[in-house]
PDB file of C-alpha atoms in Angstrom:
ATOM      1  CA  MET A   7      -7.845  -3.712   3.485  1.00 52.00           C
ATOM      2  CA  GLY A   8      -9.619  -3.981  -0.006  1.00 60.00           C
ATOM      3  CA  ILE A   9      -9.426  -1.085  -2.613  1.00 60.00           C
ATOM      4  CA  LEU A  10     -13.047   0.116  -1.921  1.00 57.00           C
ATOM      5  CA  SER A  11     -12.430   0.032   1.945  1.00 62.00           C
ATOM      6  CA  ARG A  12      -9.379   1.779   1.703  1.00 60.00           C
ATOM      7  CA  ALA A  13     -10.816   4.449  -0.665  1.00 58.00           C
ATOM      8  CA  SER A  14     -13.774   4.810   1.801  1.00 65.00           C
ATOM      9  CA  TYR A  15     -11.385   5.207   4.553  1.00 60.00           C
ATOM     10  CA  VAL A  16      -9.286   7.932   2.960  1.00 60.00           C
ATOM     11  CA  VAL A  17     -12.497   9.809   1.991  1.00 59.00           C
ATOM     12  CA  ARG A  18     -13.692   9.622   5.616  1.00 66.00           C
ATOM     13  CA  SER A  19     -10.193  10.544   6.887  1.00 67.00           C
ATOM     14  CA  LYS A  20     -10.109  13.698   4.592  1.00 63.00           C
ATOM     15  CA  LEU A  21     -13.709  14.641   5.507  1.00 60.00           C
ATOM     16  CA  ASN A  22     -12.718  14.360   9.306  1.00 61.00           C
ATOM     17  CA  ALA A  23      -9.502  16.329   8.650  1.00 57.00           C
ATOM     18  CA  VAL A  24     -11.512  19.257   7.208  1.00 53.00           C
ATOM     19  CA  LEU A  25     -14.242  19.271   9.848  1.00 51.00           C
ATOM     20  CA  ASN A  26     -11.676  18.960  12.674  1.00 54.00           C
ATOM     21  CA  ARG A  27      -8.763  21.157  11.064  1.00 52.00           C
ATOM     22  CA  ALA A  28      -9.231  23.775  13.774  1.00 50.00           C
ATOM     23  CA  GLU A  29      -8.545  21.392  16.690  1.00 52.00           C
ATOM     24  CA  ASP A  30      -6.544  18.551  14.832  1.00 60.00           C
ATOM     25  CA  PRO A  31      -3.429  20.000  13.047  1.00 58.00           C
ATOM     26  CA  ASN A  32      -1.775  16.538  12.967  1.00 71.00           C
ATOM     27  CA  GLU A  33      -3.218  15.275   9.647  1.00 77.00           C
ATOM     28  CA  THR A  34      -0.052  15.693   7.971  1.00 77.00           C
ATOM     29  CA  LEU A  35       1.731  13.190  10.529  1.00 78.00           C
ATOM     30  CA  ASP A  36      -0.950  10.658  10.107  1.00 81.00           C
ATOM     31  CA  TYR A  37      -0.796  10.900   6.233  1.00 81.00           C
ATOM     32  CA  SER A  38       3.052  10.688   6.201  1.00 80.00           C
ATOM     33  CA  TYR A  39       2.679   7.797   8.460  1.00 81.00           C
ATOM     34  CA  GLU A  40       0.201   5.881   6.209  1.00 85.00           C
ATOM     35  CA  GLN A  41       2.526   6.699   3.065  1.00 85.00           C
ATOM     36  CA  MET A  42       5.516   5.014   4.740  1.00 84.00           C
ATOM     37  CA  ARG A  43       3.329   1.868   5.494  1.00 86.00           C
ATOM     38  CA  ASP A  44       2.344   1.650   2.050  1.00 88.00           C
ATOM     39  CA  GLN A  45       5.831   1.799   0.843  1.00 85.00           C
ATOM     40  CA  LEU A  46       6.792  -0.898   3.194  1.00 85.00           C
ATOM     41  CA  GLN A  47       4.041  -2.976   1.758  1.00 88.00           C
ATOM     42  CA  GLU A  48       5.198  -2.334  -1.642  1.00 87.00           C
ATOM     43  CA  VAL A  49       8.929  -3.483  -0.761  1.00 85.00           C
ATOM     44  CA  LYS A  50       7.419  -6.647   0.773  1.00 87.00           C
ATOM     45  CA  GLN A  51       5.482  -7.082  -2.468  1.00 89.00           C
ATOM     46  CA  GLY A  52       8.624  -6.881  -4.573  1.00 86.00           C
ATOM     47  CA  ILE A  53      10.450  -9.411  -2.256  1.00 88.00           C
ATOM     48  CA  ALA A  54       7.734 -11.876  -2.832  1.00 89.00           C
ATOM     49  CA  ASP A  55       7.857 -11.362  -6.616  1.00 89.00           C
ATOM     50  CA  LEU A  56      11.626 -11.759  -6.767  1.00 88.00           C
ATOM     51  CA  THR A  57      11.531 -14.823  -4.725  1.00 89.00           C
ATOM     52  CA  THR A  58       9.033 -16.552  -6.923  1.00 90.00           C
ATOM     53  CA  GLN A  59      10.885 -15.604 -10.022  1.00 90.00           C
ATOM     54  CA  LYS A  60      14.232 -16.933  -8.442  1.00 89.00           C
ATOM     55  CA  LYS A  61      12.540 -20.242  -7.476  1.00 91.00           C
ATOM     56  CA  ARG A  62      11.122 -20.640 -11.181  1.00 92.00           C
ATOM     57  CA  LEU A  63      14.630 -20.166 -12.437  1.00 91.00           C
ATOM     58  CA  GLU A  64      16.093 -22.633  -9.975  1.00 90.00           C
ATOM     59  CA  ILE A  65      13.611 -25.339 -11.179  1.00 92.00           C
ATOM     60  CA  GLN A  66      14.453 -24.739 -14.639  1.00 91.00           C
ATOM     61  CA  LYS A  67      18.277 -25.159 -13.822  1.00 90.00           C
ATOM     62  CA  ARG A  68      17.603 -28.413 -12.134  1.00 91.00           C
ATOM     63  CA  ARG A  69      15.788 -29.735 -15.035  1.00 92.00           C
ATOM     64  CA  LEU A  70      18.658 -28.760 -17.385  1.00 90.00           C
ATOM     65  CA  GLU A  71      21.124 -30.316 -14.991  1.00 90.00           C
ATOM     66  CA  GLU A  72      19.246 -33.686 -15.345  1.00 91.00           C
ATOM     67  CA  ASN A  73      19.059 -33.270 -19.147  1.00 91.00           C
ATOM     68  CA  VAL A  74      23.055 -32.955 -19.066  1.00 90.00           C
ATOM     69  CA  GLU A  75      23.461 -35.961 -17.276  1.00 92.00           C
ATOM     70  CA  LYS A  76      20.969 -37.838 -19.465  1.00 90.00           C
ATOM     71  CA  HIS A  77      23.007 -36.468 -22.641  1.00 90.00           C
ATOM     72  CA  ASN A  78      26.129 -37.524 -20.944  1.00 88.00           C
ATOM     73  CA  GLU A  79      24.977 -41.309 -20.528  1.00 90.00           C
ATOM     74  CA  GLN A  80      23.708 -41.169 -23.946  1.00 87.00           C
ATOM     75  CA  ALA A  81      27.176 -40.285 -25.290  1.00 87.00           C
ATOM     76  CA  ARG A  82      28.911 -43.024 -23.357  1.00 88.00           C
ATOM     77  CA  GLU A  83      26.378 -45.671 -24.493  1.00 88.00           C
ATOM     78  CA  ALA A  84      26.946 -44.369 -28.090  1.00 86.00           C
ATOM     79  CA  VAL A  85      30.634 -44.798 -27.755  1.00 87.00           C
ATOM     80  CA  ARG A  86      30.278 -48.375 -26.515  1.00 88.00           C
ATOM     81  CA  GLN A  87      27.990 -49.065 -29.529  1.00 86.00           C
ATOM     82  CA  ASP A  88      30.663 -47.535 -31.807  1.00 88.00           C
ATOM     83  CA  ARG A  89      28.328 -44.763 -32.945  1.00 86.00           C
ATOM     84  CA  ASP A  90      30.355 -41.722 -32.998  1.00 86.00           C
ATOM     85  CA  ASP A  91      27.611 -39.850 -34.886  1.00 89.00           C
ATOM     86  CA  LEU A  92      25.372 -40.300 -31.895  1.00 87.00           C
ATOM     87  CA  ALA A  93      27.794 -39.474 -29.290  1.00 85.00           C
ATOM     88  CA  ARG A  94      28.773 -36.446 -31.032  1.00 89.00           C
ATOM     89  CA  GLU A  95      24.923 -35.417 -31.162  1.00 88.00           C
ATOM     90  CA  ALA A  96      24.688 -36.221 -27.472  1.00 87.00           C
ATOM     91  CA  LEU A  97      27.740 -34.120 -26.380  1.00 88.00           C
ATOM     92  CA  GLU A  98      26.450 -31.178 -28.442  1.00 90.00           C
ATOM     93  CA  LYS A  99      23.160 -31.188 -26.683  1.00 89.00           C
ATOM     94  CA  LYS A 100      24.939 -31.530 -23.311  1.00 88.00           C
ATOM     95  CA  LYS A 101      27.133 -28.555 -24.169  1.00 91.00           C
ATOM     96  CA  SER A 102      23.948 -26.492 -25.202  1.00 90.00           C
ATOM     97  CA  LYS A 103      22.119 -27.459 -21.877  1.00 89.00           C
ATOM     98  CA  MET A 104      25.254 -26.358 -19.908  1.00 91.00           C
ATOM     99  CA  ASN A 105      25.428 -22.965 -21.618  1.00 92.00           C
ATOM    100  CA  GLU A 106      21.677 -22.458 -20.577  1.00 91.00           C
ATOM    101  CA  ILE A 107      22.443 -23.537 -17.001  1.00 90.00           C
ATOM    102  CA  GLU A 108      25.482 -20.923 -16.870  1.00 92.00           C
ATOM    103  CA  ASP A 109      22.888 -18.017 -18.174  1.00 92.00           C
ATOM    104  CA  LEU A 110      20.224 -19.316 -15.457  1.00 90.00           C
ATOM    105  CA  GLU A 111      22.900 -19.152 -12.651  1.00 90.00           C
ATOM    106  CA  ALA A 112      23.860 -15.507 -13.686  1.00 91.00           C
ATOM    107  CA  GLN A 113      20.032 -14.525 -13.582  1.00 91.00           C
ATOM    108  CA  ILE A 114      19.489 -16.323 -10.273  1.00 90.00           C
ATOM    109  CA  ALA A 115      22.599 -14.362  -8.816  1.00 91.00           C
ATOM    110  CA  ASP A 116      21.083 -11.140 -10.148  1.00 90.00           C
ATOM    111  CA  LEU A 117      17.675 -11.896  -8.617  1.00 89.00           C
ATOM    112  CA  GLN A 118      19.407 -12.923  -5.093  1.00 88.00           C
ATOM    113  CA  GLU A 119      21.343  -9.637  -5.157  1.00 89.00           C
ATOM    114  CA  SER A 120      18.222  -7.647  -5.861  1.00 86.00           C
ATOM    115  CA  GLN A 121      16.310  -9.607  -3.178  1.00 87.00           C
ATOM    116  CA  ASP A 122      18.971  -8.761  -0.709  1.00 89.00           C
ATOM    117  CA  ARG A 123      18.890  -5.245  -1.272  1.00 86.00           C
ATOM    118  CA  LEU A 124      15.147  -5.245  -0.880  1.00 86.00           C
ATOM    119  CA  VAL A 125      15.257  -7.050   2.399  1.00 88.00           C
ATOM    120  CA  GLU A 126      17.759  -4.541   3.467  1.00 87.00           C
ATOM    121  CA  LYS A 127      15.573  -1.753   2.545  1.00 85.00           C
ATOM    122  CA  LYS A 128      12.464  -3.231   4.050  1.00 86.00           C
ATOM    123  CA  ASP A 129      14.330  -3.702   7.422  1.00 87.00           C
ATOM    124  CA  ASP A 130      15.439  -0.100   7.413  1.00 87.00           C
ATOM    125  CA  LEU A 131      12.118   1.148   6.340  1.00 85.00           C
ATOM    126  CA  GLN A 132      10.454  -0.631   9.060  1.00 85.00           C
ATOM    127  CA  SER A 133      12.806   0.779  11.563  1.00 86.00           C
ATOM    128  CA  GLN A 134      11.998   4.206  10.274  1.00 85.00           C
ATOM    129  CA  ILE A 135       8.331   3.616  10.466  1.00 85.00           C
ATOM    130  CA  GLU A 136       8.475   2.261  14.041  1.00 86.00           C
ATOM    131  CA  GLU A 137      10.615   5.294  14.947  1.00 85.00           C
ATOM    132  CA  PHE A 138       8.315   7.857  13.240  1.00 82.00           C
ATOM    133  CA  ARG A 139       5.483   6.139  14.964  1.00 82.00           C
ATOM    134  CA  THR A 140       6.616   6.695  18.244  1.00 83.00           C
ATOM    135  CA  ARG A 141       7.848  10.199  17.544  1.00 81.00           C
ATOM    136  CA  LYS A 142       4.427  10.946  15.941  1.00 76.00           C
ATOM    137  CA  GLU A 143       2.469   9.858  19.044  1.00 80.00           C
ATOM    138  CA  THR A 144       4.604  11.750  21.142  1.00 81.00           C
ATOM    139  CA  LEU A 145       4.175  14.922  19.221  1.00 78.00           C
ATOM    140  CA  LYS A 146       0.458  14.508  19.044  1.00 76.00           C
ATOM    141  CA  ALA A 147       0.225  13.968  22.646  1.00 78.00           C
ATOM    142  CA  ARG A 148       2.499  16.972  23.408  1.00 78.00           C
ATOM    143  CA  HIS A 149       0.197  19.024  20.939  1.00 72.00           C
ATOM    144  CA  ASP A 150      -3.190  17.709  22.398  1.00 77.00           C
ATOM    145  CA  ALA A 151      -1.907  18.618  25.966  1.00 79.00           C
ATOM    146  CA  ALA A 152      -0.761  21.945  25.055  1.00 77.00           C
ATOM    147  CA  GLU A 153      -3.766  22.459  23.083  1.00 75.00           C
ATOM    148  CA  ALA A 154      -6.078  21.336  25.973  1.00 77.00           C
ATOM    149  CA  GLU A 155      -4.272  23.431  28.453  1.00 76.00           C
ATOM    150  CA  THR A 156      -4.763  26.509  26.151  1.00 74.00           C
ATOM    151  CA  ARG A 157      -8.449  26.064  25.624  1.00 72.00           C
ATOM    152  CA  VAL A 158      -9.009  25.562  29.354  1.00 70.00           C
ATOM    153  CA  SER A 159      -7.099  28.623  30.266  1.00 71.00           C
ATOM    154  CA  GLU A 160      -8.935  30.682  27.413  1.00 65.00           C
ATOM    155  CA  ALA A 161     -12.263  29.303  28.550  1.00 64.00           C
ATOM    156  CA  MET A 162     -11.601  30.048  32.249  1.00 65.00           C
ATOM    157  CA  THR A 163     -10.568  33.560  31.334  1.00 65.00           C
ATOM    158  CA  GLY A 164     -13.432  33.987  28.842  1.00 54.00           C
ATOM    159  CA  ALA A 165     -11.078  34.503  25.872  1.00 50.00           C
ATOM    160  CA  GLY A 166     -11.741  31.235  24.226  1.00 51.00           C
ATOM    161  CA  ASP A 167     -14.510  28.898  23.197  1.00 53.00           C
ATOM    162  CA  GLU A 168     -16.920  27.152  25.585  1.00 59.00           C
ATOM    163  CA  MET A 169     -15.283  24.123  27.703  1.00 58.00           C
ATOM    164  CA  SER A 170     -17.473  21.710  25.994  1.00 64.00           C
ATOM    165  CA  ASP A 171     -15.875  22.440  22.839  1.00 69.00           C
ATOM    166  CA  VAL A 172     -12.334  21.597  24.533  1.00 64.00           C
ATOM    167  CA  THR A 173     -13.882  18.557  25.946  1.00 70.00           C
ATOM    168  CA  ARG A 174     -15.063  17.266  22.447  1.00 77.00           C
ATOM    169  CA  ALA A 175     -11.788  18.007  21.168  1.00 77.00           C
ATOM    170  CA  ILE A 176     -10.025  16.103  23.680  1.00 79.00           C
ATOM    171  CA  GLU A 177     -12.290  12.980  23.234  1.00 82.00           C
ATOM    172  CA  ARG A 178     -11.823  13.036  19.323  1.00 84.00           C
ATOM    173  CA  SER A 179      -7.957  13.173  19.738  1.00 82.00           C
ATOM    174  CA  GLU A 180      -8.036  10.264  22.120  1.00 85.00           C
ATOM    175  CA  GLU A 181     -10.234   8.075  19.892  1.00 86.00           C
ATOM    176  CA  GLN A 182      -8.009   8.736  16.871  1.00 87.00           C
ATOM    177  CA  THR A 183      -4.821   8.010  18.998  1.00 86.00           C
ATOM    178  CA  GLU A 184      -6.411   4.933  20.152  1.00 85.00           C
ATOM    179  CA  GLU A 185      -7.524   3.751  16.654  1.00 85.00           C
ATOM    180  CA  MET A 186      -3.913   4.305  15.432  1.00 84.00           C
ATOM    181  CA  GLU A 187      -2.373   2.570  18.221  1.00 82.00           C
ATOM    182  CA  ALA A 188      -4.758  -0.350  17.697  1.00 81.00           C
ATOM    183  CA  ARG A 189      -3.811  -0.577  14.010  1.00 82.00           C
ATOM    184  CA  ALA A 190      -0.178  -0.426  14.736  1.00 79.00           C
ATOM    185  CA  GLU A 191      -0.391  -3.186  17.287  1.00 79.00           C
ATOM    186  CA  ALA A 192      -2.389  -5.177  14.624  1.00 78.00           C
ATOM    187  CA  MET A 193       0.274  -4.677  12.063  1.00 77.00           C
ATOM    188  CA  ASP A 194       3.011  -5.777  14.629  1.00 74.00           C
ATOM    189  CA  GLU A 195       1.126  -8.866  15.500  1.00 72.00           C
ATOM    190  CA  LEU A 196       0.792  -9.763  11.707  1.00 70.00           C
ATOM    191  CA  GLN A 197       4.618  -9.160  11.396  1.00 68.00           C
ATOM    192  CA  ASP A 198       5.318 -11.415  14.393  1.00 66.00           C
ATOM    193  CA  THR A 199       3.151 -14.242  12.986  1.00 63.00           C
ATOM    194  CA  GLY A 200       5.045 -14.095   9.700  1.00 58.00           C
ATOM    195  CA  ALA A 201       1.761 -13.232   7.554  1.00 56.00           C
ATOM    196  CA  PHE A 202       4.109 -10.775   5.597  1.00 55.00           C
ATOM    197  CA  GLU A 203       6.561 -13.375   4.944  1.00 51.00           C
ATOM    198  CA  ASN A 204       4.263 -15.900   3.237  1.00 49.00           C
ATOM    199  CA  ALA A 205       5.162 -14.835  -0.268  1.00 44.00           C
ATOM    200  CA  LEU A 206       4.284 -18.146  -1.838  1.00 43.00           C
ATOM    201  CA  SER A 207       0.977 -19.845  -1.480  1.00 47.00           C
ATOM    202  CA  GLU A 208       0.734 -23.479  -0.248  1.00 50.00           C
ATOM    203  CA  GLU A 209      -0.940 -24.608  -3.100  1.00 49.00           C
ATOM    204  CA  ASP A 210       1.875 -23.320  -5.490  1.00 54.00           C
ATOM    205  CA  ARG A 211       4.628 -25.335  -3.469  1.00 58.00           C
ATOM    206  CA  ILE A 212       2.564 -28.451  -3.687  1.00 67.00           C
ATOM    207  CA  ASP A 213       2.045 -28.047  -7.576  1.00 67.00           C
ATOM    208  CA  ARG A 214       5.822 -27.775  -7.858  1.00 64.00           C
ATOM    209  CA  GLU A 215       6.766 -30.605  -5.568  1.00 73.00           C
ATOM    210  CA  LEU A 216       4.297 -32.815  -7.510  1.00 72.00           C
ATOM    211  CA  GLU A 217       5.827 -31.653 -10.864  1.00 77.00           C
ATOM    212  CA  GLN A 218       9.081 -32.429  -9.591  1.00 78.00           C
ATOM    213  CA  GLY A 219       8.043 -35.797  -8.438  1.00 78.00           C
ATOM    214  CA  ARG A 220       6.699 -36.663 -11.773  1.00 78.00           C
ATOM    215  CA  ALA A 221       9.851 -35.453 -13.515  1.00 80.00           C
ATOM    216  CA  ASP A 222      12.070 -37.591 -11.014  1.00 82.00           C
ATOM    217  CA  THR A 223       9.902 -40.716 -11.784  1.00 85.00           C
ATOM    218  CA  GLU A 224      10.555 -40.355 -15.491  1.00 84.00           C
ATOM    219  CA  VAL A 225      14.249 -39.793 -15.107  1.00 83.00           C
ATOM    220  CA  GLU A 226      14.381 -43.108 -12.696  1.00 86.00           C
ATOM    221  CA  SER A 227      12.509 -44.941 -15.306  1.00 86.00           C
ATOM    222  CA  GLU A 228      14.819 -44.075 -18.136  1.00 84.00           C
ATOM    223  CA  LEU A 229      18.019 -44.451 -15.805  1.00 85.00           C
ATOM    224  CA  ALA A 230      16.541 -48.140 -14.978  1.00 87.00           C
ATOM    225  CA  THR A 231      16.226 -48.928 -18.790  1.00 86.00           C
ATOM    226  CA  LEU A 232      19.677 -47.667 -19.576  1.00 86.00           C
ATOM    227  CA  LYS A 233      21.082 -49.893 -16.597  1.00 84.00           C
ATOM    228  CA  GLY A 234      19.426 -52.862 -18.103  1.00 84.00           C
ATOM    229  CA  GLU A 235      20.903 -52.321 -21.630  1.00 83.00           C
ATOM    230  CA  LEU A 236      24.240 -51.656 -20.120  1.00 83.00           C
ATOM    231  CA  GLY A 237      24.017 -54.927 -18.050  1.00 76.00           C
ATOM    232  CA  GLU A 238      23.429 -56.990 -21.228  1.00 64.00           C
ATOM    233  CA  GLY A 239      26.219 -55.442 -23.020  1.00 61.00           C
ATOM    234  CA  ALA A 240      28.621 -56.099 -20.010  1.00 58.00           C
ATOM    235  CA  GLU A 241      27.745 -59.860 -19.796  1.00 59.00           C
ATOM    236  CA  ALA A 242      28.641 -60.035 -23.788  1.00 57.00           C
ATOM    237  CA  ASP A 243      31.980 -58.185 -23.251  1.00 60.00           C
ATOM    238  CA  GLY A 244      32.848 -60.360 -20.312  1.00 58.00           C
ATOM    239  CA  ALA A 245      32.521 -63.521 -22.266  1.00 54.00           C
ATOM    240  CA  ASP A 246      34.835 -62.111 -25.101  1.00 57.00           C
ATOM    241  CA  GLU A 247      37.385 -61.127 -22.625  1.00 57.00           C
ATOM    242  CA  THR A 248      37.486 -64.674 -21.187  1.00 54.00           C
ATOM    243  CA  GLU A 249      38.073 -66.375 -24.421  1.00 55.00           C
ATOM    244  CA  SER A 250      40.763 -63.703 -25.367  1.00 54.00           C
ATOM    245  CA  GLU A 251      42.457 -64.473 -21.802  1.00 54.00           C
ATOM    246  CA  SER A 252      42.458 -68.183 -22.495  1.00 52.00           C
ATOM    247  CA  SER A 253      43.995 -67.740 -26.029  1.00 51.00           C
ATOM    248  CA  GLU A 254      46.547 -65.466 -24.473  1.00 52.00           C
ATOM    249  CA  SER A 255      47.475 -67.815 -21.741  1.00 50.00           C
ATOM    250  CA  SER A 256      48.009 -70.677 -23.791  1.00 50.00           C
ATOM    251  CA  ALA A 257      50.091 -68.795 -26.396  1.00 47.00           C
ATOM    252  CA  THR A 258      52.376 -67.599 -23.442  1.00 53.00           C
ATOM    253  CA  GLU A 259      52.867 -70.973 -21.649  1.00 54.00           C
ATOM    254  CA  PRO A 260      56.012 -72.033 -23.796  1.00 55.00           C
ATOM    255  CA  GLU A 261      57.639 -68.587 -23.463  1.00 59.00           C
ATOM    256  CA  THR A 262      57.083 -69.011 -19.596  1.00 60.00           C
ATOM    257  CA  GLU A 263      58.572 -72.418 -19.454  1.00 63.00           C
ATOM    258  CA  VAL A 264      61.572 -71.055 -21.235  1.00 60.00           C
ATOM    259  CA  ALA A 265      61.939 -68.304 -19.075  1.00 63.00           C
ATOM    260  CA  ASP A 266      61.545 -70.409 -15.868  1.00 68.00           C
ATOM    261  CA  ALA A 267      64.413 -72.850 -17.073  1.00 71.00           C
ATOM    262  CA  GLU A 268      66.758 -69.911 -17.623  1.00 72.00           C
ATOM    263  CA  ILE A 269      66.123 -68.531 -14.072  1.00 66.00           C
ATOM    264  CA  GLU A 270      66.794 -72.118 -12.554  1.00 71.00           C
ATOM    265  CA  SER A 271      70.070 -72.543 -14.566  1.00 71.00           C
ATOM    266  CA  GLU A 272      71.189 -69.265 -13.214  1.00 67.00           C
ATOM    267  CA  LEU A 273      70.232 -69.867  -9.908  1.00 63.00           C
ATOM    268  CA  GLU A 274      72.235 -73.295  -9.849  1.00 69.00           C
ATOM    269  CA  GLU A 275      75.173 -71.287 -11.099  1.00 69.00           C
ATOM    270  CA  LEU A 276      75.017 -68.852  -8.032  1.00 63.00           C
ATOM    271  CA  ARG A 277      74.728 -71.772  -5.616  1.00 60.00           C
ATOM    272  CA  GLY A 278      77.868 -73.243  -6.984  1.00 65.00           C
ATOM    273  CA  ASP A 279      79.840 -70.130  -6.693  1.00 61.00           C
ATOM    274  CA  GLU A 280      78.837 -69.953  -3.164  1.00 52.00           C
ATOM    275  CA  GLU A 281      79.994 -73.349  -2.468  1.00 55.00           C
TER     276      GLU A 281
END
């Protein structure tokens, strides 16, 4: 319901209440019921706002985590290239991003607690509204029945207004009751279809996923570049290690032959002792 429509509805309700005050004393109950429904709507809006803010912080956290991994790889590559200055700078950036992640996690946890409290409040308030609605309708029905009976008795005894006034009062009461019941059923139907739970629009979600996809593509491209660079460095290191192993094996061959001769000599002595 728009602002103008709601204002018009309130004005009409007040005018009808003034005109029908003598035969409709249930205005207070109806007004209280509307107030409770307004409070419920405010709570749901608060939940939607908290959910939106929490999702934004979670997106920021994921981006920072990606930066941490990037700086970690930068530090490793810098160490491989004997660039301690670059490695130190990368580690400092990594530490800064990790501190930001800790702050975001604390904020996200606070928002989650607030959201849980609001959801609990919404559920309690909704239960109260349903209970109040049932009780209100029961009280109105009892009042209308008692009023109708009184007016009929007064009309029949000549102590009250005309019977037509009683009939009109009953008709107005029934119309108002049916309108209220129809609105209550409409609200229940909207609740069942999940209309109130759609806190974020579809367009916002698509935008976020597209943005995340672009960020992932950039990260994957940078990762592929780093892997290519690391592959070239690994081939060069492998060649150096092969040459080093060859020189070491050639240097240790005489030592190995001497050790083998000593072992064979000792083995012959053990065989002679056994014979």
